[in-house]
Structures are given as structure tokens and as C-alpha cells.
């Protein structure tokens, strides 16, 4: 297996995308030099930058396109409602029309701030099933089986709730805790699981995912604890570590088959950053392939069609996109025990800031998806194939961010979708317009799994535990009952839970982008990818913790290579 060769006439020109006038200006561009450059201060990148900068003799630069995370919107868990769709913190991507979802364009929220998506996510700490990682190993990714990655998860974790030490660590930087003040309905949801044959599960990261429970969260005394909080903020005083926020990568510099640097926009000007050892792309499953393609690394025919001169024909870049497609049940309720905006609830709302800042209790501690779990539909062949995220508040049936009134909702997602999409660049002068095509329901089995998942979610909500707060099902609605009707509803309303992966996958086949043993980009020296984009298959769960694990594995690979004298 080998990538197609570099195009020689493009190899040494760092300004290959510029006009003649731009080349002259580029020669006067300010240059800054480092040993390592890590792109993306998100879940994986913060781990990589932390580990590489432990050696005071090397200069490490961490780049983040977003800005500061120093905002109560980020720090206070309930502030998540003000982050999605907010261009100050979210890339606000929108996918291309989806033929199997009534040609709707699906929002793709991705974090754009220090901490990346770990600064705007729901803080749920889930690793995925053991079978997920064993499947990776079976696909040719040696060293990535469950018992290879379990010690890495344990190494990163500082578990605050005395969970089983066979599965959990206590010496790492990442704090894992219980929610401070979960809503009473979240407990109802867990108890109601027996109506659908789902037991209570106190630890989804131990022996089995199966069942319902209150999710563990990455929080510090009720405050969001992002990857940046865990791995970067404590080491920002390292003299060999440079952090450049609000710094956008334009493209990579490829010289004689090696990534030697990159052009960036920072502080209103273009700069050239050079890397004497390595560049690590940890920009996520959308932006890592985008940077590669903007630099001429990707499917050569497609790049030529949009006016980019190929530097390396690597057909897998941007392919293999996988994500968790999601359907919702939302119920109106009169009960003020649920979260909600109402006159009756004004006293609780007014008291919430004092409760939070004095004792870290009350409504502002909620991450909204406090409880959830995993179940098997009749299509499952192995581990659970659906995941629930329970919201003890009303989710708008009109798609509004905030809806007046009370209620509760269950999100149900397909854990191991068979539908595979791709990411491309459009033909625009900036080379920044990303076309995200999930191809949701392209494989009809995904649709059938989600239909069954909605039916199981309804069984949970039908349990007697919900009698005291029962209300009207607004979506799908009581008249939507047959499989065909539920499927039609999903085509009209299904979205995603924002777990894109796979677009720079590791493996040994012709579509692999990185080597599983090194995470090096095939055919280019000095360039690695370390984020969710390297996953060959989507894991069964939330992707924040697995991305950190990938960052840790990558840093160990890089440090081992440096120790052995590799570059």
C-alpha cells in the first residue's frame, strides 16, 4: 500500500496558490519557527501539545482558529444553549441537502474556541464499547484494540467518584464526576427503563454499556472542564510553548515530500510558521481534511476540478464520513419539576444564579442531557446499536432554541451507522467552503434501526414513573404509530448529535490516509493527524473522550520517534 507520488513541480513552492504579486508579498511574510506545530486546541490537540512541550528543549506551537474560552457561556453548564449556532464559538457548518431526509440541510456544530468542541459539547464522558476498538484492530489497525486503548483512557482520567479501578484512572488530568444537581426527571427516566427491559447502569465505561443511567461528566465542581482546562491551562507558563488563538491555517508548505510549515492568518496578517520536526493536524473531522485538501493533498481528480493543483494524490482524504443520526421524541408537560421557561417557574429561575455561584447547585448545573443509555434493537448483532440522551426540559417542536413551557424529551441515535458520506471543498477562491455530505439513510438499515429506537424510547416514556408529569407528545405525535409513519417523521425531522469522524481514517487499505502505527499521513514526511478523523469506524458513544485518547496515543508515537532519532 502506498500513496501516489508527490507532484515534483509543486513540491518546493510554499506560495503555490498565490498570484505572482502574492509571491512577492509572500517573500516578505513574517516567519516564526518551531520544532512542532499542533493545529487545533480541541479535545485531541490540547493533549498533544501538553505532552510534546514537556521537553523544555523543543519549541511547541499550538494553533486555534477560535478565541478565548473565558466566558460564563462556556464555563456554566447550562450555557450550552447559547453556544450552538453562535459564530463566536461555533463554526456553524451546514451540510449539503440530504436526499433521504427530504433534501434538508443538517446543521453541523463544531467548537471554535480554546477547547474546540469540548468547550461547546454536553460534557458527557463516554468511551464507546470494547467491541468498537477490537473492530478497529480487525480492520488492520494493530495497537488500537480495547486492551490497547483502555490503559490510555485510564492514564488521562482523574475519576472523582470511586468507579472501578480496572476501568478508571485517578492520576490523570481529566476530571470525571457525577452531575452536581440532576433534575428529578432524570432519575425517573432511569427507573422507567425497566418498562423496556433496560436495567440501571451506573458505569457505561465499565463492563457493559447496556441499560440506562445518569451520565458521568467532564466537570470541575459543576463547571465545564474542557480539554483545554485539563491539559493546557495548567502548563501555559511553559517557556517553550506558544499558543496562537484566532489563528487560521491557510495551507501547508510541502517541500520535497515533507511538510515544513504552513501559511496562517493571525492578527490581521499572513504569517509563515515553520516546523523543523513535525506538524500535527488535530483540527477535527471537518477541518483536518479541509486543510489537507486546501494544501493539495487529497483525491487528485477532485482537487483539479476545483482549481487546486494536487501535491499528493491521496484518495481517502475527506471520505469515510460517519456520524450519529438522531431522532427526537418531545413531550409537553404542565409540571414545573421539569426545566422550563414559565411564569410559575420564575422563582426557580431567579434563584438559579445564586444557587450556582454559592453552592454549584440548581438549574444552571444542568448539561441538559443528564441521563441516557444504550439499548439493542432487533437489528443489533453484538453491542447496543442505539443510544439515548434524555432531556428533563421541553425541546421545541418548532426547532426553536428556547420554547415557553415545560416538558421532557428523548434523543435516540444510531450508534454504528452503515451510511457513509464525505467532505469536499467547493470551487471558491478561498478554498475554505466545506461541503459536508453525511448521506444519512443512504443505507436503509440505519433508518430501520432508528425507527426501532424511537419505539423503544416510547416504551420508556410509557412507564408509570412518568405518570405524574405526563403530557402531550408533540413530536412525532400520538397519531404517528406505524413504522412507515415514524420513518416519514424521521425523514422530516432527524438531525445529528454532532459526532463526525473518519475523514482521514487510519488503516492499511487504499483509502487509508494515515498509518495506524504512527498516524503519519501516507506519502508525506513530518505530518500526522491526531483527532476523530482517524477513526476507521464510528464508536458507539460520544466522541470527546476517544479523541483525547487518540491525542495521547499520537503524542506517545511522536515522542517515541524523537527518542529513537526519527524526524
Coordinates of C-alpha atoms in Angstrom, one line a residue:
X1 CA 0.0 0.0 0.0
X2 CA 1.4 3.4 -0.9
X3 CA 0.1 6.8 -1.7
X4 CA 0.6 8.2 -5.2
X5 CA 3.7 10.2 -5.6
X6 CA 4.2 13.8 -5.0
X7 CA 3.9 16.2 -7.9
X8 CA 7.5 17.3 -8.3
X9 CA 6.9 20.7 -9.8
X10 CA 4.8 21.7 -6.8
X11 CA 7.0 20.3 -4.0
X12 CA 9.1 23.2 -3.1
X13 CA 6.8 26.2 -3.6
X14 CA 5.2 27.4 -0.4
X15 CA 3.2 30.0 -2.3
X16 CA 1.9 27.8 -5.0
X17 CA -1.7 29.1 -4.5
X18 CA -0.7 32.7 -4.8
X19 CA -0.6 35.1 -7.7
X20 CA 2.7 36.5 -9.0
X21 CA 2.2 39.6 -6.9
X22 CA 1.2 37.4 -4.0
X23 CA 4.5 35.5 -4.2
X24 CA 6.5 38.8 -3.9
X25 CA 4.4 39.7 -0.9
X26 CA 4.8 36.2 0.5
X27 CA 8.6 36.5 0.4
X28 CA 8.2 39.4 2.9
X29 CA 5.9 37.4 5.1
X30 CA 6.8 37.2 8.7
X31 CA 8.2 33.8 9.6
X32 CA 8.2 32.1 13.0
X33 CA 10.0 28.9 13.7
X34 CA 9.1 26.0 16.0
X35 CA 10.0 22.3 16.3
X36 CA 6.4 21.1 16.5
X37 CA 3.2 22.8 15.4
X38 CA -0.1 21.4 16.6
X39 CA -3.2 22.6 14.7
X40 CA -6.4 22.7 16.8
X41 CA -6.7 23.4 20.6
X42 CA -9.5 20.9 20.9
X43 CA -10.1 17.5 22.5
X44 CA -7.0 15.8 20.9
X45 CA -4.8 18.8 20.2
X46 CA -4.5 20.0 23.8
X47 CA -3.3 16.6 24.8
X48 CA -0.7 16.5 22.1
X49 CA 0.6 20.0 22.8
X50 CA 0.8 19.2 26.5
X51 CA 2.8 16.1 26.1
X52 CA 5.2 17.4 23.4
X53 CA 6.0 20.5 25.4
X54 CA 7.1 18.5 28.5
X55 CA 10.6 18.5 26.9
X56 CA 11.9 22.0 27.5
X57 CA 14.4 21.7 24.7
X58 CA 11.7 21.7 22.0
X59 CA 9.6 24.6 20.8
X60 CA 5.9 23.8 20.5
X61 CA 3.2 25.9 18.9
X62 CA -0.5 25.2 19.4
X63 CA -2.8 27.0 16.9
X64 CA -6.5 27.5 17.4
X65 CA -8.8 29.3 14.9
X66 CA -11.2 30.3 17.6
X67 CA -10.8 32.7 20.5
X68 CA -10.9 32.6 24.3
X69 CA -12.9 30.2 26.3
X70 CA -13.1 32.7 29.2
X71 CA -16.9 33.1 29.1
X72 CA -19.6 32.1 31.5
X73 CA -21.5 30.7 28.5
X74 CA -18.8 28.1 28.3
X75 CA -18.0 27.6 31.9
X76 CA -21.6 27.3 33.3
X77 CA -23.0 24.0 32.0
X78 CA -26.5 25.4 31.2
X79 CA -24.8 28.0 29.0
X80 CA -24.6 25.4 26.3
X81 CA -27.9 26.7 24.9
X82 CA -26.1 29.9 24.0
X83 CA -23.2 28.2 22.2
X84 CA -24.7 26.2 19.4
X85 CA -25.2 28.3 16.3
X86 CA -23.2 31.2 17.9
X87 CA -20.5 32.2 15.5
X88 CA -18.3 33.4 18.3
X89 CA -17.9 29.8 19.5
X90 CA -19.2 27.5 16.7
X91 CA -18.1 27.1 13.1
X92 CA -21.9 26.9 12.3
X93 CA -21.3 24.4 9.4
X94 CA -24.4 23.3 7.5
X95 CA -24.4 20.1 5.4
X96 CA -25.5 19.8 1.8
X97 CA -29.1 18.7 1.1
X98 CA -29.7 15.1 2.1
X99 CA -31.9 13.2 -0.4
X100 CA -33.1 10.7 2.1
X101 CA -34.0 13.4 4.6
X102 CA -36.4 15.3 2.3
X103 CA -33.4 17.3 0.9
X104 CA -32.9 19.1 4.2
X105 CA -29.6 20.7 5.1
X106 CA -28.4 19.5 8.5
X107 CA -26.5 21.8 10.9
X108 CA -23.1 20.6 12.0
X109 CA -22.0 22.3 15.2
X110 CA -18.2 22.3 15.8
X111 CA -16.4 24.2 18.5
X112 CA -14.4 27.3 17.5
X113 CA -12.7 28.3 20.7
X114 CA -9.9 27.2 23.1
X115 CA -11.0 23.7 23.9
X116 CA -12.6 23.1 20.5
X117 CA -15.8 21.1 20.6
X118 CA -15.0 20.1 24.2
X119 CA -15.9 23.8 25.0
X120 CA -19.4 23.6 23.5
X121 CA -20.4 19.9 23.9
X122 CA -22.6 18.4 26.6
X123 CA -19.6 17.2 28.7
X124 CA -20.8 13.6 28.6
X125 CA -17.9 11.2 29.4
X126 CA -18.4 8.1 27.2
X127 CA -15.6 5.9 25.7
X128 CA -17.6 3.6 23.4
X129 CA -17.8 -0.2 23.6
X130 CA -14.9 -2.6 23.8
X131 CA -16.1 -4.1 20.5
X132 CA -15.6 -0.8 18.7
X133 CA -11.8 -0.8 19.3
X134 CA -11.5 -4.5 18.6
X135 CA -13.2 -3.9 15.3
X136 CA -10.6 -1.2 14.5
X137 CA -7.8 -3.7 15.2
X138 CA -9.6 -6.2 12.9
X139 CA -9.6 -3.6 10.2
X140 CA -5.8 -3.6 10.2
X141 CA -5.3 -1.0 12.9
X142 CA -2.9 -3.0 15.2
X143 CA -2.3 -1.4 18.6
X144 CA -5.9 0.0 18.7
X145 CA -7.8 -2.9 20.3
X146 CA -9.7 -2.3 23.5
X147 CA -7.0 -3.6 25.8
X148 CA -4.5 -1.4 23.9
X149 CA -6.6 1.8 24.5
X150 CA -8.0 1.1 28.0
X151 CA -4.7 1.9 29.7
X152 CA -4.6 5.2 27.7
X153 CA -8.1 6.2 28.9
X154 CA -7.1 5.4 32.4
X155 CA -3.9 7.4 32.2
X156 CA -5.8 10.5 31.1
X157 CA -8.6 10.3 33.7
X158 CA -8.9 11.6 37.3
X159 CA -12.1 9.8 38.4
X160 CA -13.7 11.6 41.3
X161 CA -16.5 9.1 42.0
X162 CA -14.6 5.9 43.0
X163 CA -15.6 3.9 40.0
X164 CA -14.0 0.5 39.3
X165 CA -10.2 1.0 39.1
X166 CA -10.0 -1.8 36.5
X167 CA -11.6 0.7 34.1
X168 CA -10.9 4.1 35.6
X169 CA -7.8 6.2 36.4
X170 CA -7.3 8.6 39.3
X171 CA -3.9 10.2 38.4
X172 CA -4.7 11.9 35.1
X173 CA -5.6 15.5 34.3
X174 CA -9.2 15.0 33.0
X175 CA -11.7 15.3 35.8
X176 CA -14.7 12.9 35.6
X177 CA -17.6 13.4 38.0
X178 CA -21.3 13.0 38.5
X179 CA -23.6 15.9 37.7
X180 CA -23.9 18.2 40.7
X181 CA -27.7 18.5 40.8
X182 CA -29.5 16.3 38.3
X183 CA -33.2 17.0 37.7
X184 CA -35.7 14.6 39.4
X185 CA -36.9 13.6 35.9
X186 CA -33.5 12.2 35.0
X187 CA -33.9 9.7 37.9
X188 CA -37.4 8.9 36.6
X189 CA -36.0 8.1 33.2
X190 CA -33.5 5.6 34.6
X191 CA -36.2 3.8 36.7
X192 CA -38.6 3.8 33.7
X193 CA -36.1 1.7 31.8
X194 CA -37.5 -1.5 33.3
X195 CA -40.6 -1.0 31.2
X196 CA -38.4 -1.5 28.1
X197 CA -36.2 -4.2 29.7
X198 CA -33.4 -1.9 30.3
X199 CA -31.6 -2.2 33.7
X200 CA -30.0 0.7 35.6
X201 CA -26.3 1.1 34.7
X202 CA -24.1 3.1 37.0
X203 CA -21.0 3.0 34.7
X204 CA -21.2 3.0 30.9
X205 CA -17.4 2.8 30.7
X206 CA -17.0 -0.5 32.6
X207 CA -18.0 -4.0 31.6
X208 CA -21.2 -3.2 29.6
X209 CA -22.9 -0.1 28.1
X210 CA -26.3 -1.8 28.2
X211 CA -29.0 0.0 30.2
X212 CA -29.9 3.5 31.5
X213 CA -28.2 5.8 33.9
X214 CA -27.0 9.3 34.9
X215 CA -24.1 10.2 32.6
X216 CA -20.7 11.0 34.0
X217 CA -19.5 14.4 33.0
X218 CA -16.2 16.2 32.5
X219 CA -16.7 18.9 35.1
X220 CA -14.9 20.6 37.9
X221 CA -17.2 21.2 40.8
X222 CA -20.1 21.9 38.5
X223 CA -18.1 23.9 35.9
X224 CA -17.2 22.7 32.4
X225 CA -13.8 21.0 32.3
X226 CA -12.7 21.0 28.7
X227 CA -9.6 19.5 27.1
X228 CA -8.1 23.0 27.3
X229 CA -8.9 23.3 31.0
X230 CA -7.4 19.8 31.7
X231 CA -4.3 19.8 29.6
X232 CA -3.3 23.3 28.5
X233 CA -4.3 25.9 31.1
X234 CA -2.1 24.3 33.8
X235 CA 1.0 24.4 31.5
X236 CA 0.6 27.8 29.7
X237 CA 3.6 29.1 31.6
X238 CA 6.0 26.7 29.9
X239 CA 8.5 28.9 28.1
X240 CA 8.8 26.5 25.2
X241 CA 5.0 26.6 24.5
X242 CA 3.4 29.2 22.2
X243 CA -0.4 29.4 21.9
X244 CA -1.8 31.3 18.9
X245 CA -5.6 31.8 19.2
X246 CA -7.7 33.3 16.4
X247 CA -5.1 31.9 14.0
X248 CA -6.4 30.3 10.8
X249 CA -4.4 27.9 8.7
X250 CA -4.5 28.7 5.0
X251 CA -2.5 25.8 3.8
X252 CA 0.6 23.6 4.5
X253 CA 4.0 24.1 3.0
X254 CA 5.2 20.9 1.3
X255 CA 8.9 20.8 0.2
X256 CA 10.5 17.8 -1.4
X257 CA 7.9 15.4 0.1
X258 CA 8.0 16.9 3.6
X259 CA 5.6 19.2 5.5
X260 CA 7.9 22.0 6.6
X261 CA 5.4 24.7 7.7
X262 CA 2.2 26.4 7.0
X263 CA 0.7 29.8 6.0
X264 CA -1.7 31.3 8.6
X265 CA -3.8 34.4 9.1
X266 CA -3.1 35.9 12.5
X267 CA -3.6 39.3 14.0
X268 CA -4.7 40.7 10.6
X269 CA -1.8 39.5 8.6
X270 CA -0.4 36.4 6.9
X271 CA 2.4 34.6 8.6
X272 CA 4.6 31.7 7.7
X273 CA 5.1 29.2 10.5
X274 CA 7.9 26.6 10.1
X275 CA 8.2 23.3 11.8
X276 CA 11.6 21.7 11.9
X277 CA 10.3 18.4 13.2
X278 CA 6.6 17.7 12.7
X279 CA 3.1 19.2 12.1
X280 CA 0.2 17.5 13.8
X281 CA -3.3 18.2 12.5
X282 CA -5.8 18.0 15.4
X283 CA -8.4 20.2 13.8
X284 CA -11.2 17.7 13.8
X285 CA -13.1 15.6 11.3
X286 CA -14.2 18.6 9.3
X287 CA -11.1 20.9 9.4
X288 CA -8.3 18.4 9.2
X289 CA -9.3 17.0 5.8
X290 CA -10.1 20.6 4.7
X291 CA -6.6 21.7 5.5
X292 CA -5.1 18.7 3.7
X293 CA -7.2 19.3 0.6
X294 CA -6.6 23.1 0.6
X295 CA -2.9 22.1 0.5
X296 CA -3.2 19.9 -2.5
X297 CA -3.3 16.6 -0.5
X298 CA -6.4 14.5 -1.4
X299 CA -8.2 13.0 -4.3
X300 CA -6.3 14.4 -7.3
X301 CA -9.1 14.4 -9.8
X302 CA -11.5 16.2 -7.4
X303 CA -8.9 18.8 -6.4
X304 CA -8.1 19.6 -10.1
X305 CA -11.8 20.1 -10.8
X306 CA -12.0 22.9 -8.2
X307 CA -8.7 24.5 -9.3
X308 CA -6.3 23.1 -6.7
X309 CA -3.1 21.7 -8.1
X310 CA -2.6 18.3 -6.5
X311 CA 0.6 17.8 -4.5
X312 CA -0.2 14.3 -3.4
X313 CA -2.9 12.0 -4.7
X314 CA -4.4 10.6 -1.5
X315 CA -8.0 9.5 -2.4
X316 CA -9.2 8.8 1.1
X317 CA -8.9 12.4 2.3
X318 CA -12.4 13.6 3.1
X319 CA -14.0 10.2 2.5
X320 CA -15.5 7.8 5.1
X321 CA -17.5 10.4 7.0
X322 CA -19.7 8.8 9.6
X323 CA -21.9 10.4 12.2
X324 CA -24.7 9.5 14.6
X325 CA -28.1 10.3 13.0
X326 CA -30.7 11.2 15.7
X327 CA -34.4 11.3 16.2
X328 CA -36.3 13.0 19.0
X329 CA -39.5 12.5 21.0
X330 CA -40.6 15.7 22.8
X331 CA -43.5 15.9 25.3
X332 CA -45.3 18.9 26.7
X333 CA -46.0 18.8 30.4
X334 CA -47.5 21.1 32.9
X335 CA -45.1 20.0 35.7
X336 CA -42.7 22.7 36.9
X337 CA -40.5 19.9 38.1
X338 CA -39.1 19.9 34.6
X339 CA -36.7 22.6 33.3
X340 CA -38.6 25.3 31.5
X341 CA -39.4 28.9 31.0
X342 CA -42.8 29.9 32.6
X343 CA -44.3 32.3 35.0
X344 CA -44.7 29.5 37.5
X345 CA -41.0 28.8 37.3
X346 CA -39.8 32.3 37.7
X347 CA -38.8 31.9 41.4
X348 CA -36.5 28.9 40.4
X349 CA -35.1 30.9 37.5
X350 CA -34.4 33.9 39.7
X351 CA -32.7 31.8 42.4
X352 CA -30.6 29.8 39.9
X353 CA -27.6 32.2 39.7
X354 CA -27.3 32.4 43.5
X355 CA -27.6 28.7 43.8
X356 CA -25.0 28.1 41.2
X357 CA -22.3 30.6 42.3
X358 CA -22.8 30.0 46.0
X359 CA -23.1 26.2 46.1
X360 CA -22.9 24.9 42.5
X361 CA -26.4 23.7 42.7
X362 CA -29.7 24.4 40.8
X363 CA -30.8 24.7 37.2
X364 CA -27.6 26.2 35.9
X365 CA -25.7 23.0 36.7
X366 CA -27.6 21.1 34.0
X367 CA -25.9 19.9 30.9
X368 CA -29.5 19.1 29.6
X369 CA -28.6 15.5 28.7
X370 CA -28.1 14.5 32.3
X371 CA -29.3 10.9 31.7
X372 CA -29.3 8.4 28.9
X373 CA -28.1 5.0 28.0
X374 CA -27.8 2.2 25.5
X375 CA -30.2 -0.4 24.1
X376 CA -30.4 -3.1 21.4
X377 CA -33.0 -3.1 18.7
X378 CA -34.0 -6.3 16.9
X379 CA -31.3 -5.4 14.3
X380 CA -28.5 -5.4 16.8
X381 CA -25.8 -8.1 16.4
X382 CA -23.4 -7.5 19.2
X383 CA -23.2 -4.4 21.4
X384 CA -26.1 -1.9 21.7
X385 CA -27.0 -0.2 18.5
X386 CA -28.8 2.8 19.8
X387 CA -28.1 5.5 22.4
X388 CA -30.5 7.7 24.3
X389 CA -29.9 11.3 25.6
X390 CA -32.7 12.3 28.0
X391 CA -33.5 16.0 28.4
X392 CA -35.6 16.9 31.5
X393 CA -36.9 20.0 29.8
X394 CA -39.0 20.8 26.8
X395 CA -37.3 20.6 23.4
X396 CA -39.2 22.8 20.9
X397 CA -41.3 21.0 18.4
X398 CA -40.7 24.1 16.1
X399 CA -37.0 23.9 16.2
X400 CA -36.6 27.0 18.4
X401 CA -33.6 27.3 20.8
X402 CA -36.0 28.2 23.7
X403 CA -39.7 27.4 23.8
X404 CA -42.0 28.7 26.5
X405 CA -43.4 26.0 28.8
X406 CA -42.3 22.7 30.3
X407 CA -41.8 19.1 29.2
X408 CA -39.1 16.5 28.5
X409 CA -37.5 14.8 25.5
X410 CA -35.5 11.7 24.5
X411 CA -33.0 11.8 21.7
X412 CA -32.3 8.5 20.1
X413 CA -29.3 7.9 17.8
X414 CA -28.0 5.1 15.6
X415 CA -24.7 4.1 17.1
X416 CA -23.0 2.2 14.3
X417 CA -24.4 3.6 11.0
X418 CA -23.7 1.9 7.8
X419 CA -24.3 5.1 5.7
X420 CA -21.0 6.7 4.8
X421 CA -20.6 10.2 3.5
X422 CA -17.8 12.6 2.5
X423 CA -16.3 16.1 2.8
X424 CA -15.3 18.1 -0.2
X425 CA -14.2 21.6 -1.0
X426 CA -16.3 23.7 -3.3
X427 CA -14.8 25.7 -6.1
X428 CA -14.4 29.1 -4.5
X429 CA -11.4 31.4 -4.4
X430 CA -10.8 31.0 -0.7
X431 CA -10.7 27.1 -0.7
X432 CA -12.5 27.3 2.6
X433 CA -16.0 26.4 1.7
X434 CA -16.5 22.9 3.0
X435 CA -19.2 20.7 1.6
X436 CA -20.4 18.2 4.2
X437 CA -22.4 15.3 2.8
X438 CA -23.4 12.8 5.5
X439 CA -25.6 10.7 3.2
X440 CA -27.8 9.9 6.1
X441 CA -30.1 6.9 5.5
X442 CA -28.2 6.0 2.3
X443 CA -28.1 2.6 3.8
X444 CA -31.8 1.8 4.6
X445 CA -30.8 -0.3 7.7
X446 CA -29.9 2.9 9.6
X447 CA -33.4 4.1 9.1
X448 CA -34.9 0.9 10.3
X449 CA -32.6 0.9 13.4
X450 CA -33.7 4.4 14.2
X451 CA -37.4 3.5 13.8
X452 CA -37.0 0.7 16.3
X453 CA -35.1 3.1 18.6
X454 CA -38.0 5.5 18.6
X455 CA -40.3 2.7 19.6
X456 CA -38.1 1.7 22.5
X457 CA -37.9 5.3 23.6
X458 CA -41.7 5.4 23.7
X459 CA -41.8 2.3 25.8
X460 CA -39.6 4.1 28.4
X461 CA -41.8 7.1 28.4
X462 CA -44.9 5.0 28.7
X463 CA -43.7 3.7 32.1
X464 CA -45.7 4.5 35.3
X465 CA -42.7 6.6 36.6
X466 CA -43.8 9.4 34.2
X467 CA -47.4 9.4 35.2
X468 CA -47.1 12.4 37.5
X469 CA -45.5 14.5 34.7
X470 CA -47.3 13.0 31.7
X471 CA -48.3 15.3 28.9
X472 CA -48.9 15.5 25.2
X473 CA -46.4 14.0 22.8
X474 CA -45.7 16.9 20.4
X475 CA -43.2 15.0 18.2
X476 CA -43.7 12.6 16.5
X477 CA -47.2 12.9 17.9
X478 CA -49.7 10.2 19.0
X479 CA -51.1 9.7 15.5
X480 CA -47.6 8.7 14.2
X481 CA -47.6 5.0 15.0
X482 CA -46.7 2.7 12.1
X483 CA -43.1 2.1 11.0
X484 CA -43.8 3.9 7.8
X485 CA -45.2 6.9 9.7
X486 CA -42.2 7.0 12.1
X487 CA -39.8 6.8 9.1
X488 CA -41.6 9.7 7.4
X489 CA -41.3 11.7 10.6
X490 CA -37.6 10.9 10.8
X491 CA -37.0 12.0 7.2
X492 CA -38.7 15.3 8.0
X493 CA -37.0 15.9 11.4
X494 CA -33.9 13.8 12.1
X495 CA -30.7 15.6 12.8
X496 CA -27.3 14.6 14.2
X497 CA -25.7 14.5 17.7
X498 CA -22.6 16.1 16.3
X499 CA -20.1 13.2 16.3
X500 CA -18.4 13.3 12.9
X501 CA -15.4 11.0 12.4
X502 CA -13.5 9.1 9.9
X503 CA -12.4 11.6 7.2
X504 CA -8.7 10.9 7.5
X505 CA -9.0 7.3 8.5
X506 CA -6.2 5.0 9.6
X507 CA -5.8 1.6 8.1
X508 CA -4.0 -0.5 5.5
X509 CA -6.3 -0.3 2.5
X510 CA -6.1 2.1 -0.4
X511 CA -8.4 4.6 1.2
X512 CA -6.4 4.9 4.4
X513 CA -5.0 8.4 5.0
X514 CA -2.7 7.7 8.0
X515 CA -0.6 4.7 9.1
X516 CA -2.2 3.1 12.3
X517 CA 1.3 2.6 13.8
X518 CA 2.3 6.2 13.6
X519 CA -0.7 8.3 12.5
X520 CA 1.6 9.8 9.8
X521 CA 0.0 10.9 6.6
X522 CA 0.9 8.4 3.8
X523 CA 3.4 9.9 1.4
X524 CA 4.3 13.0 3.4
X525 CA 7.1 13.2 6.0
X526 CA 6.7 15.4 9.0
X527 CA 2.9 15.3 9.0
X528 CA 0.5 13.5 11.3
X529 CA -3.2 13.6 12.0
X530 CA -4.5 13.0 15.6
X531 CA -8.2 13.6 16.1
X532 CA -11.5 11.9 15.5
X533 CA -10.9 12.0 11.7
X534 CA -8.5 9.0 12.0
X535 CA -11.2 6.6 13.3
X536 CA -11.9 3.9 10.7
X537 CA -15.3 3.3 12.2
X538 CA -17.5 5.5 14.4
X539 CA -17.5 4.3 18.0
X540 CA -20.7 3.6 19.9
X541 CA -20.9 6.7 22.0
X542 CA -19.8 10.3 22.5
X543 CA -16.5 11.1 20.8
X544 CA -14.9 13.7 23.2
X545 CA -13.0 11.2 25.4
X546 CA -12.0 8.9 22.5
X547 CA -10.5 12.0 20.7
X548 CA -8.4 12.7 23.8
X549 CA -7.2 9.1 23.8
X550 CA -6.2 9.5 20.2
X551 CA -4.2 12.6 21.1
X552 CA -2.4 10.7 23.9
X553 CA -1.6 7.8 21.6
X554 CA -0.3 10.2 18.9
X555 CA 2.0 12.0 21.4
X556 CA 3.5 8.8 22.6
X557 CA 4.2 7.8 19.0
X558 CA 5.9 11.2 18.3
X559 CA 7.9 11.1 21.5
X560 CA 9.0 7.5 20.8
X561 CA 10.1 8.5 17.3
X562 CA 12.0 11.5 18.6
X563 CA 13.7 9.3 21.3
X564 CA 14.8 6.9 18.5
X565 CA 16.2 9.8 16.5
X566 CA 13.3 9.9 13.9
X567 CA 12.0 13.1 12.5

